[in-house]
Tab-separated table of N, CA, C and O in Angstrom:
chain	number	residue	atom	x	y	z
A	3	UNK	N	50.679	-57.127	-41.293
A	3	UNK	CA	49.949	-56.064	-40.640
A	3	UNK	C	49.979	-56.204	-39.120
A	3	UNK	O	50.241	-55.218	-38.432
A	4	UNK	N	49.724	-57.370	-38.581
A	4	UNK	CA	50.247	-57.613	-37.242
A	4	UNK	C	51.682	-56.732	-36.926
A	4	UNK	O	51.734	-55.504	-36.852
A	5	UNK	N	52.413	-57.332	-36.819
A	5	UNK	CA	53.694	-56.459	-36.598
A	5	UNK	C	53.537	-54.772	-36.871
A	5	UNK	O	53.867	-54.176	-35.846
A	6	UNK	N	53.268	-54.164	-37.587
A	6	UNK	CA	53.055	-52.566	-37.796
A	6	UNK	C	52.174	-52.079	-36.611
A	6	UNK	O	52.414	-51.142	-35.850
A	7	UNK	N	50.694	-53.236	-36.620
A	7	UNK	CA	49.727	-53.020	-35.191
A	7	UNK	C	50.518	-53.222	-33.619
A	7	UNK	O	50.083	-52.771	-32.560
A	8	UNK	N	51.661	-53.944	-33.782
A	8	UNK	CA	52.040	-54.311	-32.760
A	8	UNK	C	53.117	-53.770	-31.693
A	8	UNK	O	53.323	-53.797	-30.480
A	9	UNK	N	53.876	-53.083	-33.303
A	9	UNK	CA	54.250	-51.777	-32.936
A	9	UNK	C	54.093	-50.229	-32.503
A	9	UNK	O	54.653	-49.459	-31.723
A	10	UNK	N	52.957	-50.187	-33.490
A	10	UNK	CA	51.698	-48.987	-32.822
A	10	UNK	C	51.703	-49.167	-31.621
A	10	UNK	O	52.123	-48.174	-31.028
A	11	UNK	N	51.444	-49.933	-31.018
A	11	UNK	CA	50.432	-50.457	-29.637
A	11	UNK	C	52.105	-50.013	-28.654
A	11	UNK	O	52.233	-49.173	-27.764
A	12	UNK	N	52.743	-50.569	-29.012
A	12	UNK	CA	54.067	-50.578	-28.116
A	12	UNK	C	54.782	-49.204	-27.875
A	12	UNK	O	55.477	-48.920	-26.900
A	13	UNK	N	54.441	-48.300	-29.089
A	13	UNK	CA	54.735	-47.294	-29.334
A	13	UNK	C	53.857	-46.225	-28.339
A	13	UNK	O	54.120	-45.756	-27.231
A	14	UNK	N	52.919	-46.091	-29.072
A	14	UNK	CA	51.853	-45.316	-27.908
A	14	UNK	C	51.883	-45.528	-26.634
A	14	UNK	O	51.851	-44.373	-26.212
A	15	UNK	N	51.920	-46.159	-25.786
A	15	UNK	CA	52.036	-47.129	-24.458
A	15	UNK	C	53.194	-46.613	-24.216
A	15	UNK	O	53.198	-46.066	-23.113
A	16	UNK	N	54.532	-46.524	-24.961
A	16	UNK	CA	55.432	-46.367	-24.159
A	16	UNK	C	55.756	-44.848	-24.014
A	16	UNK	O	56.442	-44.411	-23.090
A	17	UNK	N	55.256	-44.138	-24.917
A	17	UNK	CA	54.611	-42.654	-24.704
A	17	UNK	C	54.115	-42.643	-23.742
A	17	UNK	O	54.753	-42.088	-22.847
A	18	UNK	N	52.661	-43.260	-23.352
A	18	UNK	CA	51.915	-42.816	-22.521
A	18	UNK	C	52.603	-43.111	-21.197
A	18	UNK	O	52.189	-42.688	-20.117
A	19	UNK	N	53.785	-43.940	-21.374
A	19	UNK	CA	54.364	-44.497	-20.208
A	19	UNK	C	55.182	-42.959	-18.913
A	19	UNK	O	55.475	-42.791	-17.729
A	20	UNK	N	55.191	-42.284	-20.133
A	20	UNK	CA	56.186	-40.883	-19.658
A	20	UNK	C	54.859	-40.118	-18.918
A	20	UNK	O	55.245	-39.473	-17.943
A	21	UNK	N	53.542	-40.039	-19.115
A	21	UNK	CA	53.257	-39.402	-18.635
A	21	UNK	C	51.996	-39.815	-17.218
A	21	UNK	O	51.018	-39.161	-16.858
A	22	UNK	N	52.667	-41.458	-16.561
A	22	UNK	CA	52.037	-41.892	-15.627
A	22	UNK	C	52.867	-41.260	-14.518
A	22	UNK	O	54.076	-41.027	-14.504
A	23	UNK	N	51.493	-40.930	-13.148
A	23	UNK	CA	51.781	-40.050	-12.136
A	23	UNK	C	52.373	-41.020	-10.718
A	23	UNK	O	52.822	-40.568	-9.665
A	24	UNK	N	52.232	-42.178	-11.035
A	24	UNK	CA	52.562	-43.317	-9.919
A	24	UNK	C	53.086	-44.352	-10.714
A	24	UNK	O	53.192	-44.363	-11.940
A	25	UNK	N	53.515	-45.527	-9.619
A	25	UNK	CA	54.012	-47.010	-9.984
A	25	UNK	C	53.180	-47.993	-10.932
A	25	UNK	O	53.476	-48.793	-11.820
A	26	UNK	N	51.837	-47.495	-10.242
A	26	UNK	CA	50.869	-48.357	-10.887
A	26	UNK	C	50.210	-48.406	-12.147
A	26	UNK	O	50.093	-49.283	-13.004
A	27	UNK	N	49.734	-47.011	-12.012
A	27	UNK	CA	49.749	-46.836	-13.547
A	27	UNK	C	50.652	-47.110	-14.521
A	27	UNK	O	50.262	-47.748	-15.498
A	28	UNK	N	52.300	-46.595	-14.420
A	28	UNK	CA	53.151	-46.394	-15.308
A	28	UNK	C	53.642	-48.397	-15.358
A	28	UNK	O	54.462	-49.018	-16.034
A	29	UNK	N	52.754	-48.773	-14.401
A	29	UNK	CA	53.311	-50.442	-14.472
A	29	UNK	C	52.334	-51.416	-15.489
A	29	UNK	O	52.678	-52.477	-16.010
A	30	UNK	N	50.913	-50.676	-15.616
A	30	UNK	CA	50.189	-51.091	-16.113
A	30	UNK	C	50.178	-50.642	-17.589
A	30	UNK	O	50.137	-51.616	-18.342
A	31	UNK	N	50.199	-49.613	-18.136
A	31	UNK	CA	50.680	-48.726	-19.031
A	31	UNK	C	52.008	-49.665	-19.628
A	31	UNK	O	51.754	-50.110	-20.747
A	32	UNK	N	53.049	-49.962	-19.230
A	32	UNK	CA	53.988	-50.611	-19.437
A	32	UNK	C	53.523	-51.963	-19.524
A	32	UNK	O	54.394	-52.579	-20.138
A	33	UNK	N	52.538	-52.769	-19.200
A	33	UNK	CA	52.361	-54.204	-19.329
A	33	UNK	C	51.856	-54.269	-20.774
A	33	UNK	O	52.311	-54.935	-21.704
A	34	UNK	N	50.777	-53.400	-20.753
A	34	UNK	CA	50.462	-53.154	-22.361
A	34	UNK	C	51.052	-52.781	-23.830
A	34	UNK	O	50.799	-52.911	-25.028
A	35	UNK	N	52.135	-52.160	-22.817
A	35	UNK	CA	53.349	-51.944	-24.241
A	35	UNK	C	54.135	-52.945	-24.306
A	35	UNK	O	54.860	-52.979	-25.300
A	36	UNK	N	54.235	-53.880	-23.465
A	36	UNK	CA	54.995	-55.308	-23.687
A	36	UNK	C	54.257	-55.905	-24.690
A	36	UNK	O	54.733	-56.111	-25.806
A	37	UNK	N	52.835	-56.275	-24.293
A	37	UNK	CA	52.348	-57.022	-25.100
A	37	UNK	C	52.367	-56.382	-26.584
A	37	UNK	O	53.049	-57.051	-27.360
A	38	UNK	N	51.968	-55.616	-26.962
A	38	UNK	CA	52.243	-54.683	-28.086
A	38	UNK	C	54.067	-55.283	-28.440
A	38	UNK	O	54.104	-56.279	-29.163
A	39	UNK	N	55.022	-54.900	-28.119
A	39	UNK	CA	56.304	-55.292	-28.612
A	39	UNK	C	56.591	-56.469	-28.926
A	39	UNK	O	57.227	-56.763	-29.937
A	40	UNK	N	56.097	-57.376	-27.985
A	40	UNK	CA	56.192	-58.940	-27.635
A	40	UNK	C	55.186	-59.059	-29.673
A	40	UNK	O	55.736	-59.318	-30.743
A	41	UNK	N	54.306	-58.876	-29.521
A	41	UNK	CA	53.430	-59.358	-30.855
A	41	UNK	C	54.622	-58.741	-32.306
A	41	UNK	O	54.859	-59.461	-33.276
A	42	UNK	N	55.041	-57.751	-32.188
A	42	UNK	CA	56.000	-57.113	-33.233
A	42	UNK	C	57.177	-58.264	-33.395
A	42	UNK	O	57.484	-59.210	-34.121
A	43	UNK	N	57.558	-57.657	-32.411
A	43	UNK	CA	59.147	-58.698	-32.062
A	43	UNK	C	59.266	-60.414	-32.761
A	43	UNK	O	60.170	-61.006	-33.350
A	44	UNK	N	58.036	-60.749	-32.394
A	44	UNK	CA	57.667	-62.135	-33.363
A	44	UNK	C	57.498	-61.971	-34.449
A	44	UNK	O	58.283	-62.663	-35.096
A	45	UNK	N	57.068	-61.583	-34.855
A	45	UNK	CA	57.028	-60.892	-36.529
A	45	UNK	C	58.065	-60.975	-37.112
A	45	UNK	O	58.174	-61.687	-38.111
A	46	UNK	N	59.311	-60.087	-36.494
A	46	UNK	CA	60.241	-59.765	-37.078
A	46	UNK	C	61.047	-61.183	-37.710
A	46	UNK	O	61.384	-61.055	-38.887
A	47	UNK	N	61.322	-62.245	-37.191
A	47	UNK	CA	62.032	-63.145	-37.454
A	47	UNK	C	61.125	-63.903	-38.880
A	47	UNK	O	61.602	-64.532	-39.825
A	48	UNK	N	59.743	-63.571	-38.600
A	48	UNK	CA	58.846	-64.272	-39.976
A	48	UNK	C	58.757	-63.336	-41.249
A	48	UNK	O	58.274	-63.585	-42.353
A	49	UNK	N	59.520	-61.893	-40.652
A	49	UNK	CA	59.440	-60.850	-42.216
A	49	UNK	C	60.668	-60.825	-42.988
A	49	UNK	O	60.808	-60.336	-44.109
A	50	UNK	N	61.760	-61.547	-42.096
A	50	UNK	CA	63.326	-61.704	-42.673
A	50	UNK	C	63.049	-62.790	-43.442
A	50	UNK	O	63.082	-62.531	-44.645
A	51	UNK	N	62.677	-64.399	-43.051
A	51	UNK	CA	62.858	-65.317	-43.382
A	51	UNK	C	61.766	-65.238	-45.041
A	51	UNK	O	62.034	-66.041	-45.935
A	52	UNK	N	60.645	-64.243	-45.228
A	52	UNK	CA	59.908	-64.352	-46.383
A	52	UNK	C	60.321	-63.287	-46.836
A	52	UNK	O	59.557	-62.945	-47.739
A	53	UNK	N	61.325	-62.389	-46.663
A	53	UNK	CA	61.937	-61.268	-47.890
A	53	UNK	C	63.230	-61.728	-47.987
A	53	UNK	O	63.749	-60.895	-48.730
A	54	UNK	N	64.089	-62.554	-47.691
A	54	UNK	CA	65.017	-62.576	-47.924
A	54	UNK	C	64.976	-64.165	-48.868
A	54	UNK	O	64.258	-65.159	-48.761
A	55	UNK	N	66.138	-63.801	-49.811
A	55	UNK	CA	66.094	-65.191	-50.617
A	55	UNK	C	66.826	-67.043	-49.927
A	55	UNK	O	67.755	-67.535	-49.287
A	56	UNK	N	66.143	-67.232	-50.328
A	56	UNK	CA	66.006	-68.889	-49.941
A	56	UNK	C	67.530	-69.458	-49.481
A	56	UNK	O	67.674	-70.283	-48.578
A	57	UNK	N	68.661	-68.862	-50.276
A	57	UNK	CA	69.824	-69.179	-49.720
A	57	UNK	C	70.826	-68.320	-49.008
A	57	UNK	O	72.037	-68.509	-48.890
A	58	UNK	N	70.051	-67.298	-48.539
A	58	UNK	CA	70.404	-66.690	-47.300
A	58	UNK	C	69.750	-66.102	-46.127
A	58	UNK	O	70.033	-65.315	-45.224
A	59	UNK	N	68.285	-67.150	-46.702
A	59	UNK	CA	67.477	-66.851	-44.995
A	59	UNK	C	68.558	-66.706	-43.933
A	59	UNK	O	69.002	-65.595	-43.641
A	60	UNK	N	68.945	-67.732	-43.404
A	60	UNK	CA	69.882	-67.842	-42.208
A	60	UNK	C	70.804	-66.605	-41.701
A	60	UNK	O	70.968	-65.957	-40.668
A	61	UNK	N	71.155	-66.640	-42.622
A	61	UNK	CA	72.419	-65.704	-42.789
A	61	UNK	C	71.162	-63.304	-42.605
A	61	UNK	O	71.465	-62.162	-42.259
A	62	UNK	N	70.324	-63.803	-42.959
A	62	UNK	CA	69.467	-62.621	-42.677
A	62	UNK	C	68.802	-62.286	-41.459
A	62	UNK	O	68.507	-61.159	-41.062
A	63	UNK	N	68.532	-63.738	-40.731
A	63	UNK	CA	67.569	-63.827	-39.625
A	63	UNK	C	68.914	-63.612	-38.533
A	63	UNK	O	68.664	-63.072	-37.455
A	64	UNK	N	69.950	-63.925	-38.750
A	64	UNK	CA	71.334	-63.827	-37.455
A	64	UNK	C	71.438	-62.663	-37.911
A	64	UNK	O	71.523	-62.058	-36.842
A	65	UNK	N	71.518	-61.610	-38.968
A	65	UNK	CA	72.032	-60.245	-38.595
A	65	UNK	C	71.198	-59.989	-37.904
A	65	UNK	O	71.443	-59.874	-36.703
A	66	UNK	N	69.692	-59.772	-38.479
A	66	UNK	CA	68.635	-59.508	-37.637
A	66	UNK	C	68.719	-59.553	-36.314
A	66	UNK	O	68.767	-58.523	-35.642
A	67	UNK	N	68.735	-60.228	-36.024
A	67	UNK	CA	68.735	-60.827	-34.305
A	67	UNK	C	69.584	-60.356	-33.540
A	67	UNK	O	69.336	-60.283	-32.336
A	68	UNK	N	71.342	-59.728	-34.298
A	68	UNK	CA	72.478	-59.676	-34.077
A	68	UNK	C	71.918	-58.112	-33.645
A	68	UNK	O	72.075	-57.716	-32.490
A	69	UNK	N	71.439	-57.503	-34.389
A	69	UNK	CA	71.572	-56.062	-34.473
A	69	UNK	C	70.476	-55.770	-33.428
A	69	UNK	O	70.613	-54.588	-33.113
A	70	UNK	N	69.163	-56.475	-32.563
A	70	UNK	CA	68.380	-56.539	-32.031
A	70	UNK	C	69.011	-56.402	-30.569
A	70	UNK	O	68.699	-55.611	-29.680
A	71	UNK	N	69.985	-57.396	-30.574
A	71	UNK	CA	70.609	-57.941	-29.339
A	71	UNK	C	72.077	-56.455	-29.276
A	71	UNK	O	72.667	-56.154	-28.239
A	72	UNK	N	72.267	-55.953	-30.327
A	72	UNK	CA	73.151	-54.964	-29.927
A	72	UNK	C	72.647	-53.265	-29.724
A	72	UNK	O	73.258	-52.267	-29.342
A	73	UNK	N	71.326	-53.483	-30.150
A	73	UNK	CA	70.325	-52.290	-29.525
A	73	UNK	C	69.773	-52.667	-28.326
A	73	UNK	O	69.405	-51.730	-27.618
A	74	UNK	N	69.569	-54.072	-27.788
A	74	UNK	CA	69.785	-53.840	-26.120
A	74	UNK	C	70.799	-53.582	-25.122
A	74	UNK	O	70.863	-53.013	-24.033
A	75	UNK	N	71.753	-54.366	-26.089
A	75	UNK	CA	72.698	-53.601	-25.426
A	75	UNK	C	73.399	-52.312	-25.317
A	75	UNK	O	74.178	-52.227	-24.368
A	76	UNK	N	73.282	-51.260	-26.116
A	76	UNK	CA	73.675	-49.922	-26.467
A	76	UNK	C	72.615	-48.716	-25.544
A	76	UNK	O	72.848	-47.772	-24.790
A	77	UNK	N	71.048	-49.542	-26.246
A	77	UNK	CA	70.209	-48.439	-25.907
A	77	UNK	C	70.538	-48.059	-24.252
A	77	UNK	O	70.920	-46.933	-23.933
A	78	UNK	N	70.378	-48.913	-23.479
A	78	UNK	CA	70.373	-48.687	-21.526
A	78	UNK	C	71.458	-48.063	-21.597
A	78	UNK	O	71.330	-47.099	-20.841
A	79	UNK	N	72.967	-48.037	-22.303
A	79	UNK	CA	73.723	-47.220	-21.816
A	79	UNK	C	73.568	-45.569	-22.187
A	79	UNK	O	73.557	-44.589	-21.442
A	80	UNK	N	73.490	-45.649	-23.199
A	80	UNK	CA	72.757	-43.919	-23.629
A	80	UNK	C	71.653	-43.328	-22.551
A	80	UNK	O	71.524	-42.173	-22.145
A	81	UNK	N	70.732	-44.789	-22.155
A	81	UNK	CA	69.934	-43.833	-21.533
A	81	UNK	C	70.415	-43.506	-20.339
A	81	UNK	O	69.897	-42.530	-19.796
A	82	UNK	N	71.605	-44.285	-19.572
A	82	UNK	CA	71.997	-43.954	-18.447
A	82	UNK	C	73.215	-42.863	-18.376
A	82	UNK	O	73.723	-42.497	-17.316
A	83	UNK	N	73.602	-42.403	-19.673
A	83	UNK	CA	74.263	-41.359	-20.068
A	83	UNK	C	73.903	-40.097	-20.062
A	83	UNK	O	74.477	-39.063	-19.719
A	84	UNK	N	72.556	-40.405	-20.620
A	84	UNK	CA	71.881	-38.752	-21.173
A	84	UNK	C	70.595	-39.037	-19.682
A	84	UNK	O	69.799	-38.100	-19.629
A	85	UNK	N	70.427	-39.783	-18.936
A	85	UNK	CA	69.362	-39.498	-18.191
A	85	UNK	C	69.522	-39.163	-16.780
A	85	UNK	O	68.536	-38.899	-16.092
């Protein structure tokens, strides 16, 4: 349940992030959606390793991670495409 809350939190925040009128706000607004992601993001590596079976944890937690690390890298270019 952590992780779902943690995502909420990151989610909303980064909504609300679109509609700050200055630096400060949209910086503060944004600190809060870190923490929100940051709490998810940990999760994620503890929801692979207890759904996946015993002799391919490993092998579940590296796609995981794999596919994490290739949505940072993908997402910034789209957005610098379409933005």
């Amino acid at each position: 349940a952590t992780g779902i809350v943690g995502f909420a939190i990151a989610f909303v925040f980064i909504v609300a992030c679109s509609f700050a009128i200055s630096f400060w706000p949209f910086s503060w607004i944004y600190f809060i959606s870190a923490i929100g992601g940051a709490v998810s993001l940990s999760n994620t590596m503890n929801l692979c390793s207890l759904s996946a079976p015993k002799t391919i944890q490993g092998k579940a937690m590296g796609l995981s991670q794999s596919m994490m690390s290739l949505g940072w890298f993908i997402v910034p270019i789209f957005g610098a495409v379409l933005g």
